[in-house]
GROMACS .gro file of C-alpha atoms in nm:
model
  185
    1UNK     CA    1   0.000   0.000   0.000
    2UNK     CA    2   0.092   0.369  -0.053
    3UNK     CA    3   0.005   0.652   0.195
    4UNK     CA    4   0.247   0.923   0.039
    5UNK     CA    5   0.154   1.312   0.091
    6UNK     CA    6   0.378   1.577  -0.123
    7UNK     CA    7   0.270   1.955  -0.017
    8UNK     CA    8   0.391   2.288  -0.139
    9UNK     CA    9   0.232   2.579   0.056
   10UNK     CA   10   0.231   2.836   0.306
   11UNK     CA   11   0.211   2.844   0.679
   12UNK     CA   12  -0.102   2.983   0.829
   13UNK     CA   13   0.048   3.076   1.143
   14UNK     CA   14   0.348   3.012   1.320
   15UNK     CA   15   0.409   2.663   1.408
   16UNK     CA   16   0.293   2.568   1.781
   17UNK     CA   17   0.630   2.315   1.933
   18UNK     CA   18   0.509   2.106   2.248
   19UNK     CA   19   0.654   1.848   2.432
   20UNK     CA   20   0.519   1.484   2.500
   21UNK     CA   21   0.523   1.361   2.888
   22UNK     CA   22   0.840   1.201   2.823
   23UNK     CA   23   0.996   1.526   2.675
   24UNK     CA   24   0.976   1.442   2.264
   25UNK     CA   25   0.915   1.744   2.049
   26UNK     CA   26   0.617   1.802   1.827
   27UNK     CA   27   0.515   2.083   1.611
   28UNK     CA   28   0.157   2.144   1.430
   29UNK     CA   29   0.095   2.357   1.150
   30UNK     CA   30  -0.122   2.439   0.872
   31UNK     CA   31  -0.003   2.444   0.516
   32UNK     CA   32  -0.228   2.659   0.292
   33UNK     CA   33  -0.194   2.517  -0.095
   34UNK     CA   34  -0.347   2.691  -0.325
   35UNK     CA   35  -0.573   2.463  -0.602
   36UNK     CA   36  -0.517   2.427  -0.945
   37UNK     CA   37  -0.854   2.606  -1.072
   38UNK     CA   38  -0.980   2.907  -1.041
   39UNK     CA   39  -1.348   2.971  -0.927
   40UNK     CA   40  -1.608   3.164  -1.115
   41UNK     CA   41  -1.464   3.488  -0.948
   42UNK     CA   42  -1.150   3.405  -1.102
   43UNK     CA   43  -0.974   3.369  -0.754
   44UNK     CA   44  -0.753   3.023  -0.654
   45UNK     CA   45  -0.902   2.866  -0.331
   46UNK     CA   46  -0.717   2.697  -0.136
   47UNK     CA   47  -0.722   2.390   0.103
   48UNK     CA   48  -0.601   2.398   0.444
   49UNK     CA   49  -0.385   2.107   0.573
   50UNK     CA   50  -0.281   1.994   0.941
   51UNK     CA   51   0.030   1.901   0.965
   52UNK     CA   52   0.248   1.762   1.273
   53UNK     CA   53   0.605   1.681   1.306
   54UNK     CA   54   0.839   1.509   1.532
   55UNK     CA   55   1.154   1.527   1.762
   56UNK     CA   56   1.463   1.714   1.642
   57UNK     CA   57   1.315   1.824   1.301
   58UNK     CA   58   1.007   2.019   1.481
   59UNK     CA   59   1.233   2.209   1.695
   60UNK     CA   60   1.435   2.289   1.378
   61UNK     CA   61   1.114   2.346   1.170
   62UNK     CA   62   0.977   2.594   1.442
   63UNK     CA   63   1.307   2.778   1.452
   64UNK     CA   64   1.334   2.866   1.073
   65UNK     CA   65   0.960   2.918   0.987
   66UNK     CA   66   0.710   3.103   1.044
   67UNK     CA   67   0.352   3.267   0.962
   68UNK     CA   68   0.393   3.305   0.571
   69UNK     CA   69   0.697   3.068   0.506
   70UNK     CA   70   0.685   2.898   0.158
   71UNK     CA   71   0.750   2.506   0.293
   72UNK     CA   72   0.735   2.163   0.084
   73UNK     CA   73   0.652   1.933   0.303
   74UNK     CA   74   0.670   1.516   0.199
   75UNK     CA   75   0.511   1.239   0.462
   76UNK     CA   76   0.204   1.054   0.503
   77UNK     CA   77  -0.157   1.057   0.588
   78UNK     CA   78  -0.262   0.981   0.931
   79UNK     CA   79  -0.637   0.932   1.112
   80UNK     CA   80  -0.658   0.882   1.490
   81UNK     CA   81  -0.907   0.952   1.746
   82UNK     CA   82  -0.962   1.076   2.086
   83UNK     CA   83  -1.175   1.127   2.375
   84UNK     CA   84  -1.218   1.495   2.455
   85UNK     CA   85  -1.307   1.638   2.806
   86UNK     CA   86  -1.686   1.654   2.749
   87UNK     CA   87  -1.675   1.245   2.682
   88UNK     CA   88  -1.726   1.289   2.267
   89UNK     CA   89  -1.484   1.134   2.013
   90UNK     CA   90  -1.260   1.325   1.793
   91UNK     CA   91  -1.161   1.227   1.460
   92UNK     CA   92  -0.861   1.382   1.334
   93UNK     CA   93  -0.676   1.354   0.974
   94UNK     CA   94  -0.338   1.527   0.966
   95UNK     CA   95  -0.019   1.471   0.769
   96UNK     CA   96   0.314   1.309   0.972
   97UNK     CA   97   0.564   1.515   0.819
   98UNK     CA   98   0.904   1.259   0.713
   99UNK     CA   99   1.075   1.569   0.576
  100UNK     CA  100   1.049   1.943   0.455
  101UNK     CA  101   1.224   2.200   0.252
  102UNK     CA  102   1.251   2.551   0.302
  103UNK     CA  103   1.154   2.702  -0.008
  104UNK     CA  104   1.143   3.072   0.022
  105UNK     CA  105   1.380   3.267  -0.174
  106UNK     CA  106   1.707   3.429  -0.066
  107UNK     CA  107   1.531   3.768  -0.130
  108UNK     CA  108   1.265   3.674   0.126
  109UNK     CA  109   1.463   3.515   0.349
  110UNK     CA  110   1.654   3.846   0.378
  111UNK     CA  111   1.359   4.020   0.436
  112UNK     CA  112   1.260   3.782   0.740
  113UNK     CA  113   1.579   3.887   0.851
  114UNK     CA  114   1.494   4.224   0.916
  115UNK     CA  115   1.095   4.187   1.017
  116UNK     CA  116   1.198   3.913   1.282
  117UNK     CA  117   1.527   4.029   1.445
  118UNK     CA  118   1.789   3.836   1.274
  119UNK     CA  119   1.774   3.512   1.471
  120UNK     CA  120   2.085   3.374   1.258
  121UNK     CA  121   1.972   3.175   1.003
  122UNK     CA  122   2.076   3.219   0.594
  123UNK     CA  123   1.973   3.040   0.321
  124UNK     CA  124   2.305   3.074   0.111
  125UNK     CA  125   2.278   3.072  -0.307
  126UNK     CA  126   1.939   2.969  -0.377
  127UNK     CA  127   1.984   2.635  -0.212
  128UNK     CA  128   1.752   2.531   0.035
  129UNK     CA  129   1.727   2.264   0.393
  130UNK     CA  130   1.579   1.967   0.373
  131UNK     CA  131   1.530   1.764   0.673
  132UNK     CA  132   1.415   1.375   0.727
  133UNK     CA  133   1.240   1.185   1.033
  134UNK     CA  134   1.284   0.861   1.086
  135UNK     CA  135   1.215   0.628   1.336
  136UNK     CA  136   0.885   0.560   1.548
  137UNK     CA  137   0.704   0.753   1.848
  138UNK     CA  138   0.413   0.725   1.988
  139UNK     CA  139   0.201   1.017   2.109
  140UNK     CA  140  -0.071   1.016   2.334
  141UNK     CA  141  -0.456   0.947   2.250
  142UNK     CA  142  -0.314   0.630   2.021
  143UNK     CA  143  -0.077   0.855   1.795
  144UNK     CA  144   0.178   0.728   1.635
  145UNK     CA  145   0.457   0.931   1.371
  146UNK     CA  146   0.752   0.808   1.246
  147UNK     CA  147   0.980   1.041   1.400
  148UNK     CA  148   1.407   1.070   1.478
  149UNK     CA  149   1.581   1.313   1.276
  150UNK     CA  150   1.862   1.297   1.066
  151UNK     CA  151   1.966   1.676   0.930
  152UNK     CA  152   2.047   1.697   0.531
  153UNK     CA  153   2.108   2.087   0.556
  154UNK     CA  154   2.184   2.294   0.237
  155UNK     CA  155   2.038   2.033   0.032
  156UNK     CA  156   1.780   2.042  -0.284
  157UNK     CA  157   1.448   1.919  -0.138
  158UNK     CA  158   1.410   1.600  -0.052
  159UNK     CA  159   1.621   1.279  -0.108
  160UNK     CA  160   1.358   1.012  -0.061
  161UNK     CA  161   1.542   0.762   0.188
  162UNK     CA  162   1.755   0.633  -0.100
  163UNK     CA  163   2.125   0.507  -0.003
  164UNK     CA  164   2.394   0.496  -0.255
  165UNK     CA  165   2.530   0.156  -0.282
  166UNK     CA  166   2.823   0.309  -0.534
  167UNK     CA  167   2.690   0.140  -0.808
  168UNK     CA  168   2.657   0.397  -1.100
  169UNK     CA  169   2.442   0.288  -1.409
  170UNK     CA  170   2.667   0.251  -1.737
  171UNK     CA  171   2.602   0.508  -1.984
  172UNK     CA  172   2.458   0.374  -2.260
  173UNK     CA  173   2.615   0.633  -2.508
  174UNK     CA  174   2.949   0.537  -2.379
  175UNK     CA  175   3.029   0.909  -2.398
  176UNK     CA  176   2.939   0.946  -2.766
  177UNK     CA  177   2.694   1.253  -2.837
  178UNK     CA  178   2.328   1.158  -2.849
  179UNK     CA  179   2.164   1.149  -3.183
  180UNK     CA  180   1.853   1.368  -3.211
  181UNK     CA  181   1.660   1.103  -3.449
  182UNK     CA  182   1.684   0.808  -3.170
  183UNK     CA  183   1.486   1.045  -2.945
  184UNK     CA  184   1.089   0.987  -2.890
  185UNK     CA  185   1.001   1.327  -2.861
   0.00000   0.00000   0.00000
């Protein structure tokens, strides 16, 4: 089965960091993405998605975003439930962020710089973090993320758990310059 969630969007608000009862970090946010279409006022909606992320990589997600930041955001789709205080069961959907990328540009970032008090982070040539959880944690009320962090900083986006085994594929060409007729397009 596949339960893969790839989001590029804003943040609604700055992300909220708590801390389990045994001390593990965990951020929530809401990514805005804006849809495709436009509606019949010729304005993009957009959908509204929870988000939650765990241990190392929410601290390090609250520190460098905030209300506004332009995120991608790659993990999966989670349901669980809960009792509340008044004795009725909540249902809750929410994405279990494995990794995200900071994608505003060096322009804005500069500009963060100034509105928020230079708190000593730089984005340096256009390149942008990336950052992976891995590993399991559960949360309380039955949740469960997959959650230790492993830092891939200065990195483009996301490198999808893939090892390199140094084994390079042979080029085909051997080197030789690619005729334009043997192409399919």
């Amino acid at each position: 089965m596949i339960n893969r969630v790839v989001l590029t969007g804003r943040l609604t608000k700055d992300p909220e960091l708590k801390y389990t009862q045994s001390g593990v970090a965990v951020a929530s946010f809401t990514v805005a993405v804006d849809r495709q279409y436009r509606n019949q006022a010729g304005e993009r909606e957009a959908d509204f998605i929870n988000c939650v992320i765990w241990r190392k990589s929410a601290e390090n997600f609250v520190n460098f975003t905030h209300k506004g930041s332009k995120v991608g955001i790659d993990g999966r789709l989670q349901t669980r439930n809960y009792e509340n205080q008044q004795g009725q069961w909540v249902y809750v959907t929410e994405v279990v962020v494995d990794s995200f990328s900071l994608l505003d540009s060096k322009h804005d970032n500069q500009n963060d710089q100034q509105n928020y008090g230079n708190q000593g982070y730089q984005k340096q040539g256009g390149q942008q973090g990336g950052y992976q959880n891995q590993g399991n944690q559960q949360y309380n009320n039955g949740y469960q993320g997959n959650n230790q962090g492993q830092y891939q900083g200065n990195q483009q986006g996301y490198q999808g758990g893939q090892q390199n085994t140094g084994y390079m594929e042979p080029d085909p060409n051997q080197g030789r310059p690619i005729n334009e007729d043997d192409l399919p397009f």
